[in-house]
mmCIF file of C-alpha atoms in Angstrom:
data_model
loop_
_atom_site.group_PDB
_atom_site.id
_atom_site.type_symbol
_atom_site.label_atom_id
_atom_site.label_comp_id
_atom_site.label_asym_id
_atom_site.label_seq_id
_atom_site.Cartn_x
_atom_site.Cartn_y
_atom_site.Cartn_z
ATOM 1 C CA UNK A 1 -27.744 58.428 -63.246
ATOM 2 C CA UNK A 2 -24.773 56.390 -64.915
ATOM 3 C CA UNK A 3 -24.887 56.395 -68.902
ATOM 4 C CA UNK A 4 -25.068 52.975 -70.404
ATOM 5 C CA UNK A 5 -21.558 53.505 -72.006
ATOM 6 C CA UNK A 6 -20.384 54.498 -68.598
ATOM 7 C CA UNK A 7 -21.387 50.852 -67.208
ATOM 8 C CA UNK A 8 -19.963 49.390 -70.325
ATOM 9 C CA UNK A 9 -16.949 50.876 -69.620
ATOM 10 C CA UNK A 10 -16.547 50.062 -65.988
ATOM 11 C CA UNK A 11 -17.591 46.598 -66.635
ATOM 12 C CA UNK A 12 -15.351 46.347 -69.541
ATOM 13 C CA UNK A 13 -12.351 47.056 -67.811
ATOM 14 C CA UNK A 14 -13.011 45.131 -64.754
ATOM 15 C CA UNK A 15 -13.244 42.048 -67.121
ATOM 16 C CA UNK A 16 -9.882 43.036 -69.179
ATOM 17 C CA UNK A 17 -7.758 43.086 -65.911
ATOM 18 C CA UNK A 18 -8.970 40.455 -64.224
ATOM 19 C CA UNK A 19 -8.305 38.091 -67.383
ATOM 20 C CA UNK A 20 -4.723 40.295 -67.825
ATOM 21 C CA UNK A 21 -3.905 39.386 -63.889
ATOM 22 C CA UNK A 22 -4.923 35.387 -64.075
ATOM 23 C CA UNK A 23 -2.988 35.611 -67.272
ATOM 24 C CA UNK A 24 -0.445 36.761 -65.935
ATOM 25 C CA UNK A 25 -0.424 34.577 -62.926
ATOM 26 C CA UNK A 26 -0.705 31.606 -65.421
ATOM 27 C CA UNK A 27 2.973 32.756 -66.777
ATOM 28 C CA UNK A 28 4.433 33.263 -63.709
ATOM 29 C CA UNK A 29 3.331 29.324 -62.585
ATOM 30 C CA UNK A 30 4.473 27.559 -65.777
ATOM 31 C CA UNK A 31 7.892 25.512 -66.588
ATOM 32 C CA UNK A 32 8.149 26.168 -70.176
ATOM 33 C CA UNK A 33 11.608 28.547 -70.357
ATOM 34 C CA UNK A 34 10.298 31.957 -71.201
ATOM 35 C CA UNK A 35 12.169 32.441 -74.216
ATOM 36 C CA UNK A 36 10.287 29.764 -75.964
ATOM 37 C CA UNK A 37 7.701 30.842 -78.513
ATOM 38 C CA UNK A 38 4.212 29.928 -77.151
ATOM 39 C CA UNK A 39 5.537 31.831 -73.779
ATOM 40 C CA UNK A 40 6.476 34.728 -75.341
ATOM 41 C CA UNK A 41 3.275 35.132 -77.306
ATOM 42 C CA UNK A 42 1.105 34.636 -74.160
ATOM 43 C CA UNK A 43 3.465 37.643 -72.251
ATOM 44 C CA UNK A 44 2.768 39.780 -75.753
ATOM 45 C CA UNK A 45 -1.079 39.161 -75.400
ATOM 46 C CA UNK A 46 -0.767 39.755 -71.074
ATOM 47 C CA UNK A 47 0.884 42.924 -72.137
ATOM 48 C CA UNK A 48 -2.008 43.799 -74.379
ATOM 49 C CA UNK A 49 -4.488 43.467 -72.178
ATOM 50 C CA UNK A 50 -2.517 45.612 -69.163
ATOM 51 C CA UNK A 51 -2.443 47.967 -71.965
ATOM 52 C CA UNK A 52 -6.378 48.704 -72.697
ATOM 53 C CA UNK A 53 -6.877 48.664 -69.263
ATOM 54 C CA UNK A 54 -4.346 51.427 -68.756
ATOM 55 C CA UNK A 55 -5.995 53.197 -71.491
ATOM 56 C CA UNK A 56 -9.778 52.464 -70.148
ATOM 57 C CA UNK A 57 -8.960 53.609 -66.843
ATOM 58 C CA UNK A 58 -7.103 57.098 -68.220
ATOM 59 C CA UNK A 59 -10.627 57.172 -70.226
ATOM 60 C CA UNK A 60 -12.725 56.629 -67.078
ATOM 61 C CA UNK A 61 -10.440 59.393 -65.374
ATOM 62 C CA UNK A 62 -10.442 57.339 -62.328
ATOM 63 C CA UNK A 63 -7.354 59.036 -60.626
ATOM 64 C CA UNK A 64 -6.624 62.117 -59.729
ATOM 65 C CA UNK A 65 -3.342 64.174 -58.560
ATOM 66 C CA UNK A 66 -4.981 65.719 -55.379
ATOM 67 C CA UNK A 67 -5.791 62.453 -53.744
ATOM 68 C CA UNK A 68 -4.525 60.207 -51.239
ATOM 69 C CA UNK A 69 -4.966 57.082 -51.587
ATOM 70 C CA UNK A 70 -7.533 56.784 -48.185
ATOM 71 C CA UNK A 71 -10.315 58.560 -50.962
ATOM 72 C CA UNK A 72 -9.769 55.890 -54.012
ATOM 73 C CA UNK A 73 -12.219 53.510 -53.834
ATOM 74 C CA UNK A 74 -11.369 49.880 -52.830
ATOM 75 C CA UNK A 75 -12.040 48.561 -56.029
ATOM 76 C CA UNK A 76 -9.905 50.980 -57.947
ATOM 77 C CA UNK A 77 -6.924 50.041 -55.554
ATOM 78 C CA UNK A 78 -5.661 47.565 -58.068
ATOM 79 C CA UNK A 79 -5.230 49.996 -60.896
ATOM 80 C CA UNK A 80 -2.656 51.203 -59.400
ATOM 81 C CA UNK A 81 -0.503 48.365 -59.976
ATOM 82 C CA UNK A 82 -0.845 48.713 -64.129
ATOM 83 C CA UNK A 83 2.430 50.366 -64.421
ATOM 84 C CA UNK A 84 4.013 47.867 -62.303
ATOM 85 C CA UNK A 85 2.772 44.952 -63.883
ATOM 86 C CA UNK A 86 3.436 45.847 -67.228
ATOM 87 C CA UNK A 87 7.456 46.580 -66.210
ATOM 88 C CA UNK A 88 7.363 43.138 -64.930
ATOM 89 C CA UNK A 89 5.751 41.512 -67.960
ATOM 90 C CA UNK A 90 8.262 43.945 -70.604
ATOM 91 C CA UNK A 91 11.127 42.308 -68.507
ATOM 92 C CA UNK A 92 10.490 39.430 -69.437
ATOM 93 C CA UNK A 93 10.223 40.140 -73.842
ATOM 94 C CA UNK A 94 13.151 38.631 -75.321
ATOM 95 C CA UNK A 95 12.094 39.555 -79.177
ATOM 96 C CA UNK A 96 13.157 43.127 -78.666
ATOM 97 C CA UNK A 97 16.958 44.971 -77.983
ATOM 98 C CA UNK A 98 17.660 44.311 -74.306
ATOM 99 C CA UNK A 99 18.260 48.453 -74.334
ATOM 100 C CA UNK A 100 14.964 49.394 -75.374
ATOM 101 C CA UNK A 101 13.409 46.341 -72.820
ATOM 102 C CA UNK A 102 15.150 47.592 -69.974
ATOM 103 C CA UNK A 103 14.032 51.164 -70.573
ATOM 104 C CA UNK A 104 10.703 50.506 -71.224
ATOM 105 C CA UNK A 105 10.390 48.867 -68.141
ATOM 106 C CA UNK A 106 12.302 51.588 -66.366
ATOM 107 C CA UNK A 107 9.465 54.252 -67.107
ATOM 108 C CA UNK A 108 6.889 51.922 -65.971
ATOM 109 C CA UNK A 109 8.776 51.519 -62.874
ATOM 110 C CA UNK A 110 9.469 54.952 -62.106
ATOM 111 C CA UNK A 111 5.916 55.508 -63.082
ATOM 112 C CA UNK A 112 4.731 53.360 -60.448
ATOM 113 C CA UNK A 113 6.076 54.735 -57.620
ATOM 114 C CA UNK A 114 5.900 58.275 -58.850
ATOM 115 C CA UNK A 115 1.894 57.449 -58.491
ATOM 116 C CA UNK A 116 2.166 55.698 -55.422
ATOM 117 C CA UNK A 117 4.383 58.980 -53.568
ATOM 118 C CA UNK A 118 1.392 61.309 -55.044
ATOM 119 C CA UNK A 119 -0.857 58.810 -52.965
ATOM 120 C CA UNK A 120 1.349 58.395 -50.331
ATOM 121 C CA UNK A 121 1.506 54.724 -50.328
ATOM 122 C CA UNK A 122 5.388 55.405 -50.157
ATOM 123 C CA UNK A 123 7.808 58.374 -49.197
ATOM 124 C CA UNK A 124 9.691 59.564 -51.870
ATOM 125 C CA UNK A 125 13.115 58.415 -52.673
ATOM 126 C CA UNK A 126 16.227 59.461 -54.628
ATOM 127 C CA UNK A 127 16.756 58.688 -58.093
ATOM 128 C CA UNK A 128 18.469 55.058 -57.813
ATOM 129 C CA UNK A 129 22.407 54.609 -57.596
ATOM 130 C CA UNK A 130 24.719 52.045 -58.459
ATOM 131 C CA UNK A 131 27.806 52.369 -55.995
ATOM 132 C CA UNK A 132 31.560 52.303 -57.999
ATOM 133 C CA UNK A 133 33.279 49.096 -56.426
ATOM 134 C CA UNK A 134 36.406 51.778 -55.739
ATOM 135 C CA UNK A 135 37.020 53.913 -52.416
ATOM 136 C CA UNK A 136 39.794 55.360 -50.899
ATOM 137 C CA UNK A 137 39.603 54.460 -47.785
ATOM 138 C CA UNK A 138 38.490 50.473 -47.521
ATOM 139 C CA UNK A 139 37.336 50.940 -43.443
ATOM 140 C CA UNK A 140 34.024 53.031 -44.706
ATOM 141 C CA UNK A 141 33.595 50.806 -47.782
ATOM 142 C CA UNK A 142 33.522 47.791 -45.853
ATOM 143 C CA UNK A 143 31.150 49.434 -43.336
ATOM 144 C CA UNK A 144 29.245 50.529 -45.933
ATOM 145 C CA UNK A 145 28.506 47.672 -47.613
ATOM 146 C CA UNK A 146 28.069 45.845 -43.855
ATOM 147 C CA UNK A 147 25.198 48.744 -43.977
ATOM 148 C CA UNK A 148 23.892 47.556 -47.423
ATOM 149 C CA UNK A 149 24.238 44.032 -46.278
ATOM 150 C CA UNK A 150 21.808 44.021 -43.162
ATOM 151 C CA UNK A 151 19.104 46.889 -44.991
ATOM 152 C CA UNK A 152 18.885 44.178 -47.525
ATOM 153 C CA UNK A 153 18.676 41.131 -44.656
ATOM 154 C CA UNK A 154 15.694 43.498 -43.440
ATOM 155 C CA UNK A 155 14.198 44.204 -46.735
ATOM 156 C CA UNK A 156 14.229 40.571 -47.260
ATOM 157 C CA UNK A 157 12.501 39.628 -43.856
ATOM 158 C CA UNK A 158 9.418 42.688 -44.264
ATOM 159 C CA UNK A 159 8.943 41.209 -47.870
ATOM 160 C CA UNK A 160 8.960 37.243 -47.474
ATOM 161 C CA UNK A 161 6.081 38.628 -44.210
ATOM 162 C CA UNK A 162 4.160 40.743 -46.526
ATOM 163 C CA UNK A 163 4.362 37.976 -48.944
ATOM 164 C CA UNK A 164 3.376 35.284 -46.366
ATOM 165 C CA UNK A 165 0.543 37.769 -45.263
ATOM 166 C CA UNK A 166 -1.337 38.026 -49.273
ATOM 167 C CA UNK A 167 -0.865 34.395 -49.953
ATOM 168 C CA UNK A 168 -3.384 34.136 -46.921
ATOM 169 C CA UNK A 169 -5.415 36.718 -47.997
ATOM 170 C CA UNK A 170 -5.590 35.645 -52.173
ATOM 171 C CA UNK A 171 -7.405 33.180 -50.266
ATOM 172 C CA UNK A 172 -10.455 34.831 -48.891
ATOM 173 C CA UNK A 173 -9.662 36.316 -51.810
ATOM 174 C CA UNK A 174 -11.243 33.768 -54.395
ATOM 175 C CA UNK A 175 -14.461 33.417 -52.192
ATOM 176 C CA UNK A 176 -18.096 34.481 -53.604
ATOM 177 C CA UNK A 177 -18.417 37.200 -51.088
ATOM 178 C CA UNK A 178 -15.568 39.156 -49.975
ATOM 179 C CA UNK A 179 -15.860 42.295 -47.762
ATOM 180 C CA UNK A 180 -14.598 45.507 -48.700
ATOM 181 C CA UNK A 181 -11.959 45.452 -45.633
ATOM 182 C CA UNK A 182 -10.508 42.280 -46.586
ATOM 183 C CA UNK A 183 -10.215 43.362 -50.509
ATOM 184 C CA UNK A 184 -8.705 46.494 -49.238
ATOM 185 C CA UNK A 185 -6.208 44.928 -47.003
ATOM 186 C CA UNK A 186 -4.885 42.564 -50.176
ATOM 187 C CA UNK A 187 -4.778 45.547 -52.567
ATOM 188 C CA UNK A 188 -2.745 47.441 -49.628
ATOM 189 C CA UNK A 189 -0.482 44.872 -48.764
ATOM 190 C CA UNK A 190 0.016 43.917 -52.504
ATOM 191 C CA UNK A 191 0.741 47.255 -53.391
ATOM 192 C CA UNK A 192 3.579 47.519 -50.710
ATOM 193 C CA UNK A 193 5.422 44.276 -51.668
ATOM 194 C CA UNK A 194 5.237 45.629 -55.436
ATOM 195 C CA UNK A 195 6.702 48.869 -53.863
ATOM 196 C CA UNK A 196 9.664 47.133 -52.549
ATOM 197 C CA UNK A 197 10.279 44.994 -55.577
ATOM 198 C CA UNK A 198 10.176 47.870 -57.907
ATOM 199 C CA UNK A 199 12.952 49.657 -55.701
ATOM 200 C CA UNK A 200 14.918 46.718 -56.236
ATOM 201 C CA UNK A 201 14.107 46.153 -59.891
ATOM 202 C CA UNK A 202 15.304 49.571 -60.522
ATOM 203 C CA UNK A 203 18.637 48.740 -59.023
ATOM 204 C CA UNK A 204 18.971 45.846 -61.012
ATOM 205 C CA UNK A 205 17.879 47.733 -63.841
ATOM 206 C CA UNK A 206 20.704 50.333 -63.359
ATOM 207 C CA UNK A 207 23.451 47.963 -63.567
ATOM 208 C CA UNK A 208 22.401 46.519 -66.078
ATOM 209 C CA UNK A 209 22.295 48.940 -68.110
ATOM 210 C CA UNK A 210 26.056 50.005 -67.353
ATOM 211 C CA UNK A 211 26.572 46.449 -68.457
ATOM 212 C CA UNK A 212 24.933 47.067 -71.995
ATOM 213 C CA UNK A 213 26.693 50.396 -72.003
ATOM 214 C CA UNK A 214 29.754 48.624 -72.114
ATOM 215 C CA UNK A 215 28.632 45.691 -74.339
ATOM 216 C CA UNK A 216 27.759 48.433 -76.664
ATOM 217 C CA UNK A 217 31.537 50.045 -76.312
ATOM 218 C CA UNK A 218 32.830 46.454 -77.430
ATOM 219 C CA UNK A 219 30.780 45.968 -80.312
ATOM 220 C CA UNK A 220 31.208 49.409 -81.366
ATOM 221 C CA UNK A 221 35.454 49.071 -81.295
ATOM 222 C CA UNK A 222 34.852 45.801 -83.109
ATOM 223 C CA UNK A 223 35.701 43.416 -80.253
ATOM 224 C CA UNK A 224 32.569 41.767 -80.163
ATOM 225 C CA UNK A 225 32.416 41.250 -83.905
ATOM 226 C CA UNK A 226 32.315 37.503 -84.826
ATOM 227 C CA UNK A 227 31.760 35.948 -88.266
ATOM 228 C CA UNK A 228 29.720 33.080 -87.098
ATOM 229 C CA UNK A 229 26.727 35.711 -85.678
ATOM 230 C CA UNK A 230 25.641 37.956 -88.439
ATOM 231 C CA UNK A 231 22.425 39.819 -87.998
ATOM 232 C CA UNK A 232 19.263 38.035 -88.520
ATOM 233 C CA UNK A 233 16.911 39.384 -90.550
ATOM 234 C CA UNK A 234 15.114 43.271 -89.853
ATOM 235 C CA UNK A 235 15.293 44.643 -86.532
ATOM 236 C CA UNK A 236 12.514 44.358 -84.207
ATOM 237 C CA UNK A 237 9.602 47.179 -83.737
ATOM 238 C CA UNK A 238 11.512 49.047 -80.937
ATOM 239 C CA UNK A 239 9.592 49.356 -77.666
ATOM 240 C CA UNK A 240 7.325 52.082 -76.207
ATOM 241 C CA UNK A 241 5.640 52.803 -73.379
ATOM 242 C CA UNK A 242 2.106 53.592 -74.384
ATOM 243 C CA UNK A 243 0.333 56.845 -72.869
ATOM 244 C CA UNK A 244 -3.222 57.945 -73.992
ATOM 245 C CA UNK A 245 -5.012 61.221 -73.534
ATOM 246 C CA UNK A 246 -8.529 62.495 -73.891
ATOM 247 C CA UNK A 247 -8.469 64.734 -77.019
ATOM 248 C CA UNK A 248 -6.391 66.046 -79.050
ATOM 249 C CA UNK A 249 -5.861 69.381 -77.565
ATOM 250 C CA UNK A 250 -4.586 66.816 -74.135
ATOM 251 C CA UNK A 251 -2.405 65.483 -76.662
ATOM 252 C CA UNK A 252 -0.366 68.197 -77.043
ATOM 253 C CA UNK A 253 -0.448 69.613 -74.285
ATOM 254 C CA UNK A 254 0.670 66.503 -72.327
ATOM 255 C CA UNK A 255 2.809 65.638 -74.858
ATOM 256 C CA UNK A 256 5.478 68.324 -74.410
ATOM 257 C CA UNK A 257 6.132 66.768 -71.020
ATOM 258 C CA UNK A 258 7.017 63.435 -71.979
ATOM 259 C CA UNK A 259 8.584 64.408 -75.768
ATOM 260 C CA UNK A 260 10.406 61.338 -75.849
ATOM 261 C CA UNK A 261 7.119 58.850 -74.974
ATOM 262 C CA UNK A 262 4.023 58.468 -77.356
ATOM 263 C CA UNK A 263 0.368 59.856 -77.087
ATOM 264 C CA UNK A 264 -2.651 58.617 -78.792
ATOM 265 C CA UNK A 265 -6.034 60.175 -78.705
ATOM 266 C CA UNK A 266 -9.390 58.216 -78.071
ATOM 267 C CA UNK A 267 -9.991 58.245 -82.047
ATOM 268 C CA UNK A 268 -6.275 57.058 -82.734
ATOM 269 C CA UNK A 269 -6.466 54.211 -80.866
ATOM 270 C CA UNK A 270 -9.808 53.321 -81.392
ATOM 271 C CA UNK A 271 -8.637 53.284 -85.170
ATOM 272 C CA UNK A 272 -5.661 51.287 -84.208
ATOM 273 C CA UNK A 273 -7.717 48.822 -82.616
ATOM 274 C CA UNK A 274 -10.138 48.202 -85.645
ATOM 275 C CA UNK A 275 -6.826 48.417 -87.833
ATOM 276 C CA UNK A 276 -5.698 45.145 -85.663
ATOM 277 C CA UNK A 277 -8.737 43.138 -86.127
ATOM 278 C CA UNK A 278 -10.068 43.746 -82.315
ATOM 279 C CA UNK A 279 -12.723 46.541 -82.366
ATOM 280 C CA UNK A 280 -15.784 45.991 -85.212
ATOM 281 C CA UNK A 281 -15.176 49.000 -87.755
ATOM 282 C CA UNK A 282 -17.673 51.766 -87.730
ATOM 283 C CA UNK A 283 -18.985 50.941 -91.264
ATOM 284 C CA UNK A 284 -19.334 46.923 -90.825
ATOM 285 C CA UNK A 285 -21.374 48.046 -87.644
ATOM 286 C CA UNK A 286 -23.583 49.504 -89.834
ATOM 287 C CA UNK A 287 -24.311 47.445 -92.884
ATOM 288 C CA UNK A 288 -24.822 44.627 -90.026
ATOM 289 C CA UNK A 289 -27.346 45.926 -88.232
ATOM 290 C CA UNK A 290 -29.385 47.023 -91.559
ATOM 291 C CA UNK A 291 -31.102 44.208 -91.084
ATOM 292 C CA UNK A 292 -31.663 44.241 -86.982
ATOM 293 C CA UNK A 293 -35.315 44.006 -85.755
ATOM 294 C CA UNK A 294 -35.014 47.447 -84.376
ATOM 295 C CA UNK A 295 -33.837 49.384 -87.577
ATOM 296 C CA UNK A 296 -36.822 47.448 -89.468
ATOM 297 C CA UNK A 297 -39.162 48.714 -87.500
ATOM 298 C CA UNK A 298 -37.666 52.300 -88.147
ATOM 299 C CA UNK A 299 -37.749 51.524 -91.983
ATOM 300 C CA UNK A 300 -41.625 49.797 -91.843
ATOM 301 C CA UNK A 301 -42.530 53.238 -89.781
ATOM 302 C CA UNK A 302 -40.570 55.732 -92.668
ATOM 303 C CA UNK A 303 -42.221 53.530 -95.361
ATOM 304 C CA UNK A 304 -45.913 54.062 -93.645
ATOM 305 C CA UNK A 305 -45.611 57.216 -93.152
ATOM 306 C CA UNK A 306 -43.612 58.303 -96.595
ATOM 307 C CA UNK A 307 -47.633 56.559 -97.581
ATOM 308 C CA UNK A 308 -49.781 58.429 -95.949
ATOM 309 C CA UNK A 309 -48.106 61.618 -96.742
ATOM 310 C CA UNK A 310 -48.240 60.820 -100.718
ATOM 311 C CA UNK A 311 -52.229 59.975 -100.116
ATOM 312 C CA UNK A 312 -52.365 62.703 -98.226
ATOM 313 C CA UNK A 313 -50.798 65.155 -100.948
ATOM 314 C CA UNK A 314 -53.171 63.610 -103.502
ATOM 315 C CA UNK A 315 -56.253 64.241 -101.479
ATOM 316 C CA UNK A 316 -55.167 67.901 -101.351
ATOM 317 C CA UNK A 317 -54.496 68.465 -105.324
ATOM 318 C CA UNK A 318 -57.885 66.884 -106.516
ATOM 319 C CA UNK A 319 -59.729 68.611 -103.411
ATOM 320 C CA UNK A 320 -60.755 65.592 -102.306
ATOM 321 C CA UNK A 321 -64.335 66.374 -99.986
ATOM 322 C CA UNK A 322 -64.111 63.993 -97.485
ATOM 323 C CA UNK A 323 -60.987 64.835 -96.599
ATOM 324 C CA UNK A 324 -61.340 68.985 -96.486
ATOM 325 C CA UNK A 325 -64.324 68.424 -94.488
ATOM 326 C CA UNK A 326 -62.231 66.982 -91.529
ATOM 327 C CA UNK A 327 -59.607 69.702 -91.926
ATOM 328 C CA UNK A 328 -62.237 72.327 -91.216
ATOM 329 C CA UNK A 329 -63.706 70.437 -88.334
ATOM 330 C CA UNK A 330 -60.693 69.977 -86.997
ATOM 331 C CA UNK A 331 -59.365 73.628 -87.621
ATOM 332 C CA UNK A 332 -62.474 74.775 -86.024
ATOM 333 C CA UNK A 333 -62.312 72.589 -82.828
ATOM 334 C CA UNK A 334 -58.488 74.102 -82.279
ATOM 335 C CA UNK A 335 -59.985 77.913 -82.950
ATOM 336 C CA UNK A 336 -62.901 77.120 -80.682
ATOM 337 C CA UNK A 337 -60.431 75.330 -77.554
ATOM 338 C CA UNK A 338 -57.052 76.534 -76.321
ATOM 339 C CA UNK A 339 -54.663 74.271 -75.937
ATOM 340 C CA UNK A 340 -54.960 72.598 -72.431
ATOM 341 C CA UNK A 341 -58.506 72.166 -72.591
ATOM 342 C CA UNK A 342 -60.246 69.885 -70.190
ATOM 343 C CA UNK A 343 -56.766 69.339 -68.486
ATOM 344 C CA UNK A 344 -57.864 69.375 -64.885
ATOM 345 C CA UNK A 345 -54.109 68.178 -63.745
ATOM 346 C CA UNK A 346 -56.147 65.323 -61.457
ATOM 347 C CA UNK A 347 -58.883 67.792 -59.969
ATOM 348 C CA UNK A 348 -62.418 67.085 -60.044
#
């Protein structure tokens, strides 16, 4: 039988991504330009909430490595796409350097499919390259990139299908009773269209980043220098992926994999939480419920019975009759029956 903190949890997290994935929905839909405050902050918040789940379902240990994804329950499906989602939403942070944005969202993406190849909900690919525009011999470039041309045309076609194919089923989606096959078909097909987009994001990801490189070469040679745009103000809190782990033995362990990305144990981030105002602090939780109904029942009960045991004492030091009388009777009756006595376990 399930612990009551085990529901909690599962119930919890359920909630936190399905308000993250509206949320996020709700961003995707609206006109403002995303660099405008009130946009930004909502992405910041969407992130957040992508983020507890992440750590909730590491927590709930929903996952694991020797599984394909035929065995993970339907409604687990979904968590999958947390890695995804969150490269999608850091792509779109314009508060940060575009460096540390792009690879941010670069482990997320790898991170993605990395999961979905364990599950194989994809076969495994080579790390993603940019092609040099040079070649020495312009008859295999140009039939190369007449390759790259009609793998994309493809690409294109499976994706505005797969596309076509969830719109229809986010409706049956949204109705009170859904069966499992139809809410495993959307998580499958959704999962596949975020497969092919992440391929592609990576791409674009790459050149950019050669871009940067380069913007980075100016700036450092002094090119890029200008007068009119001097820094504003202190730099930014750089970017991190976020990766949580059971204890803090897990901790270390995991961390010498991933040196370069940050771990946080169940106590640090449950500390970080309360430090940010979200999670009630340990202490406040209990100077609040000093006065529940519960705890004063406790207290009336340790009160009454701190009592009787001070009468009691006093009966005892001025050898009160009364009471020594029942004592003996009662030591008597014990000597006298064995314990069990008259216990007939339902037999007449």
């Amino acid at each position: 039988m399930a612990q009551p903190n085990e529901i909690t949890v599962d119930r919890k997290l359920s909630d936190i991504f399905e308000e993250a994935y509206n949320f996020m929905n709700t961003i995707d839909s609206c006109y403002d330009p995303t660099n405008s405050p009130e946009v930004q902050a909502n992405i910041k918040k969407c992130i957040g909430l992508f983020e507890d789940s992440t750590r909730l379902v590491s927590l709930c240990g929903l996952f694991s490595s020797n599984e394909t994804h035929e065995e993970i329950p339907t409604e687990h499906l979904r968590y999958l796409l947390l890695p995804f989602f969150l490269g999608q939403l850091t792509l779109k942070l314009c508060n940060a350097e575009r460096k540390e944005i792009v690879q941010v969202a670069e482990v997320y993406y790898n991170d993605f499919l990395r999961r979905c190849e364990n599950y194989q909900l994809c076969e495994k690919t080579d790390t993603v390259a940019v092609a040099t525009p040079h070649s020495t011999d312009k008859m295999q470039e140009l039939l190369r990139m007449g390759q790259e041309r009609n793998a994309k045309l493809q690409k294109y076609k499976e994706k505005k299908d797969l596309d076509d194919q969830i719109k229809m089923l986010k409706v049956a989606m949204e109705k009170e009773h859904v069966e499992d096959e139809v809410k495993r078909d959307f998580y499958m097909k959704l999962l596949s269209s975020c497969i092919m987009e992440a391929h592609e994001e990576l791409i674009s990801i790459s050149q950019e980043k050669q871009i940067l490189e380069q913007i980075a070469i100016m700036r450092r040679s002094g090119v890029d220098d200008h007068p009119m745009h001097p820094p504003k103000g202190p730099p930014p809190k750089p970017l991190k992926p976020i990766i949580i782990t059971k204890d803090a033995i897990q901790k270390a362990v995991y961390g010498m994999g991933y040196p370069s990305l940050p771990t946080m144990t169940v106590a640090e981030f449950y500390e970080q939480r309360v430090a940010e105002g979200i999670f009630p602090d340990a202490e406040r939780m209990k100077e609040i419920n000093k006065n529940s109904l519960m705890n004063r029942v406790y207290q009336d009960n340790a009160a009454e019975q701190d009592k009787d045991d001070e009468e009691t004492e006093n009966m005892i030091e001025r050898d009160d009759e009364e009471y020594l009388a029942r004592q003996r009777a009662k030591d008597e009756f014990k000597d006298d029956h064995r314990r069990g006595y008259g216990n007939r376990h339902n037999r007449s």
